[in-house]
Amino acid sequence: MVTTGLIVRLDAKPEKEEDLAAFLRDALPLVENEPQTVAWFAVRTSASSFAIVDVFPDESGRQAHLDGPVAAALTEKATELSQRRRRSSGSMCSQRS
């Protein structure tokens, strides 16, 4: 059962839109190796805006993801690729099984 999740919004720097899109595509194999990441989506919401949506069974799963390779790589590349990053976390209000 999923109980917690993250939404990370990213705005690419000018001329870095495709680099950020490629970074997000390349992150998928890393996330696939995270057993507590139930679902992970990287979405392009406009020409320069992106979002990552991921969900976890519990807080320890969320924390494991935040301590993992994708979050580390994003933190490392954030100043190069994005001009703004906003992260929201929360508990599930409802879900369809």
mmCIF file of C-alpha atoms in Angstrom:
data_model
loop_
_atom_site.group_PDB
_atom_site.id
_atom_site.type_symbol
_atom_site.label_atom_id
_atom_site.label_comp_id
_atom_site.label_asym_id
_atom_site.label_seq_id
_atom_site.Cartn_x
_atom_site.Cartn_y
_atom_site.Cartn_z
ATOM 1 C CA MET A 1 0.000 0.000 0.000
ATOM 2 C CA VAL A 2 1.175 3.491 -0.826
ATOM 3 C CA THR A 3 1.083 6.001 2.031
ATOM 4 C CA THR A 4 3.461 8.812 1.098
ATOM 5 C CA GLY A 5 4.792 10.569 -1.968
ATOM 6 C CA LEU A 6 6.797 13.389 -3.456
ATOM 7 C CA ILE A 7 6.230 15.963 -6.157
ATOM 8 C CA VAL A 8 9.324 17.781 -7.387
ATOM 9 C CA ARG A 9 8.807 20.650 -9.818
ATOM 10 C CA LEU A 10 11.742 21.734 -11.967
ATOM 11 C CA ASP A 11 12.092 24.747 -14.236
ATOM 12 C CA ALA A 12 14.931 24.314 -16.721
ATOM 13 C CA LYS A 13 17.423 27.076 -17.305
ATOM 14 C CA PRO A 14 17.270 28.627 -20.776
ATOM 15 C CA GLU A 15 18.982 26.382 -23.341
ATOM 16 C CA LYS A 16 19.014 23.477 -20.814
ATOM 17 C CA GLU A 17 15.513 22.120 -21.457
ATOM 18 C CA GLU A 18 16.625 19.096 -23.493
ATOM 19 C CA ASP A 19 19.508 18.384 -21.099
ATOM 20 C CA LEU A 20 17.064 18.250 -18.183
ATOM 21 C CA ALA A 21 14.694 16.016 -20.169
ATOM 22 C CA ALA A 22 17.590 13.653 -20.958
ATOM 23 C CA PHE A 23 18.690 13.627 -17.318
ATOM 24 C CA LEU A 24 15.194 12.586 -16.249
ATOM 25 C CA ARG A 25 15.006 9.865 -18.928
ATOM 26 C CA ASP A 26 18.406 8.539 -17.856
ATOM 27 C CA ALA A 27 17.342 8.461 -14.191
ATOM 28 C CA LEU A 28 14.743 5.735 -14.746
ATOM 29 C CA PRO A 29 17.143 2.747 -14.484
ATOM 30 C CA LEU A 30 18.422 4.100 -11.162
ATOM 31 C CA VAL A 31 14.891 4.368 -9.781
ATOM 32 C CA GLU A 32 14.051 0.873 -11.004
ATOM 33 C CA ASN A 33 16.693 -0.412 -8.559
ATOM 34 C CA GLU A 34 14.904 1.178 -5.590
ATOM 35 C CA PRO A 35 12.609 -1.516 -4.179
ATOM 36 C CA GLN A 36 10.615 0.925 -2.039
ATOM 37 C CA THR A 37 9.818 3.296 -4.905
ATOM 38 C CA VAL A 38 6.405 1.958 -5.946
ATOM 39 C CA ALA A 39 5.928 4.365 -8.873
ATOM 40 C CA TRP A 40 8.070 7.126 -10.389
ATOM 41 C CA PHE A 41 6.996 9.490 -13.161
ATOM 42 C CA ALA A 42 8.988 12.229 -14.870
ATOM 43 C CA VAL A 43 6.623 14.556 -16.719
ATOM 44 C CA ARG A 44 7.254 17.483 -19.026
ATOM 45 C CA THR A 45 4.544 20.010 -18.232
ATOM 46 C CA SER A 46 5.661 22.721 -20.688
ATOM 47 C CA ALA A 47 8.638 23.509 -22.904
ATOM 48 C CA SER A 48 10.805 24.300 -19.880
ATOM 49 C CA SER A 49 8.931 22.882 -16.881
ATOM 50 C CA PHE A 50 9.085 19.340 -15.542
ATOM 51 C CA ALA A 51 7.744 17.407 -12.588
ATOM 52 C CA ILE A 52 8.763 14.205 -10.857
ATOM 53 C CA VAL A 53 5.991 12.346 -9.040
ATOM 54 C CA ASP A 54 6.870 9.313 -6.953
ATOM 55 C CA VAL A 55 5.169 7.255 -4.264
ATOM 56 C CA PHE A 56 6.312 4.949 -1.479
ATOM 57 C CA PRO A 57 4.828 2.469 0.966
ATOM 58 C CA ASP A 58 5.937 4.523 3.973
ATOM 59 C CA GLU A 59 8.210 7.291 5.216
ATOM 60 C CA SER A 60 11.272 5.020 5.305
ATOM 61 C CA GLY A 61 10.788 4.281 1.601
ATOM 62 C CA ARG A 62 10.573 7.986 0.839
ATOM 63 C CA GLN A 63 13.698 8.661 2.864
ATOM 64 C CA ALA A 64 15.574 5.812 1.148
ATOM 65 C CA HIS A 65 14.723 7.409 -2.207
ATOM 66 C CA LEU A 66 15.865 10.842 -1.016
ATOM 67 C CA ASP A 67 19.131 9.269 0.167
ATOM 68 C CA GLY A 68 19.553 7.369 -3.117
ATOM 69 C CA PRO A 69 21.413 7.953 -6.387
ATOM 70 C CA VAL A 70 18.685 9.859 -8.271
ATOM 71 C CA ALA A 71 18.288 12.488 -5.556
ATOM 72 C CA ALA A 72 22.076 12.796 -5.263
ATOM 73 C CA ALA A 73 22.465 13.240 -9.023
ATOM 74 C CA LEU A 74 19.627 15.761 -9.147
ATOM 75 C CA THR A 75 21.180 17.761 -6.319
ATOM 76 C CA GLU A 76 24.532 17.700 -8.130
ATOM 77 C CA LYS A 77 23.052 18.773 -11.483
ATOM 78 C CA ALA A 78 20.386 21.137 -10.147
ATOM 79 C CA THR A 79 22.383 24.353 -10.434
ATOM 80 C CA GLU A 80 23.519 23.444 -13.954
ATOM 81 C CA LEU A 81 20.144 22.396 -15.362
ATOM 82 C CA SER A 82 17.397 24.105 -13.402
ATOM 83 C CA GLN A 83 16.734 27.609 -12.228
ATOM 84 C CA ARG A 84 14.147 26.597 -9.673
ATOM 85 C CA ARG A 85 13.324 23.385 -7.850
ATOM 86 C CA ARG A 86 10.376 22.935 -5.514
ATOM 87 C CA ARG A 87 9.702 19.775 -3.543
ATOM 88 C CA SER A 88 6.460 18.837 -1.817
ATOM 89 C CA SER A 89 5.841 15.705 0.205
ATOM 90 C CA GLY A 90 2.675 14.408 1.657
ATOM 91 C CA SER A 91 0.546 11.552 2.816
ATOM 92 C CA MET A 92 -2.013 9.867 0.629
ATOM 93 C CA CYS A 93 -5.597 11.058 1.073
ATOM 94 C CA SER A 94 -7.109 8.408 -1.153
ATOM 95 C CA GLN A 95 -6.085 5.883 -3.731
ATOM 96 C CA ARG A 96 -7.566 3.383 -6.090
ATOM 97 C CA SER A 97 -6.292 -0.185 -5.769
#
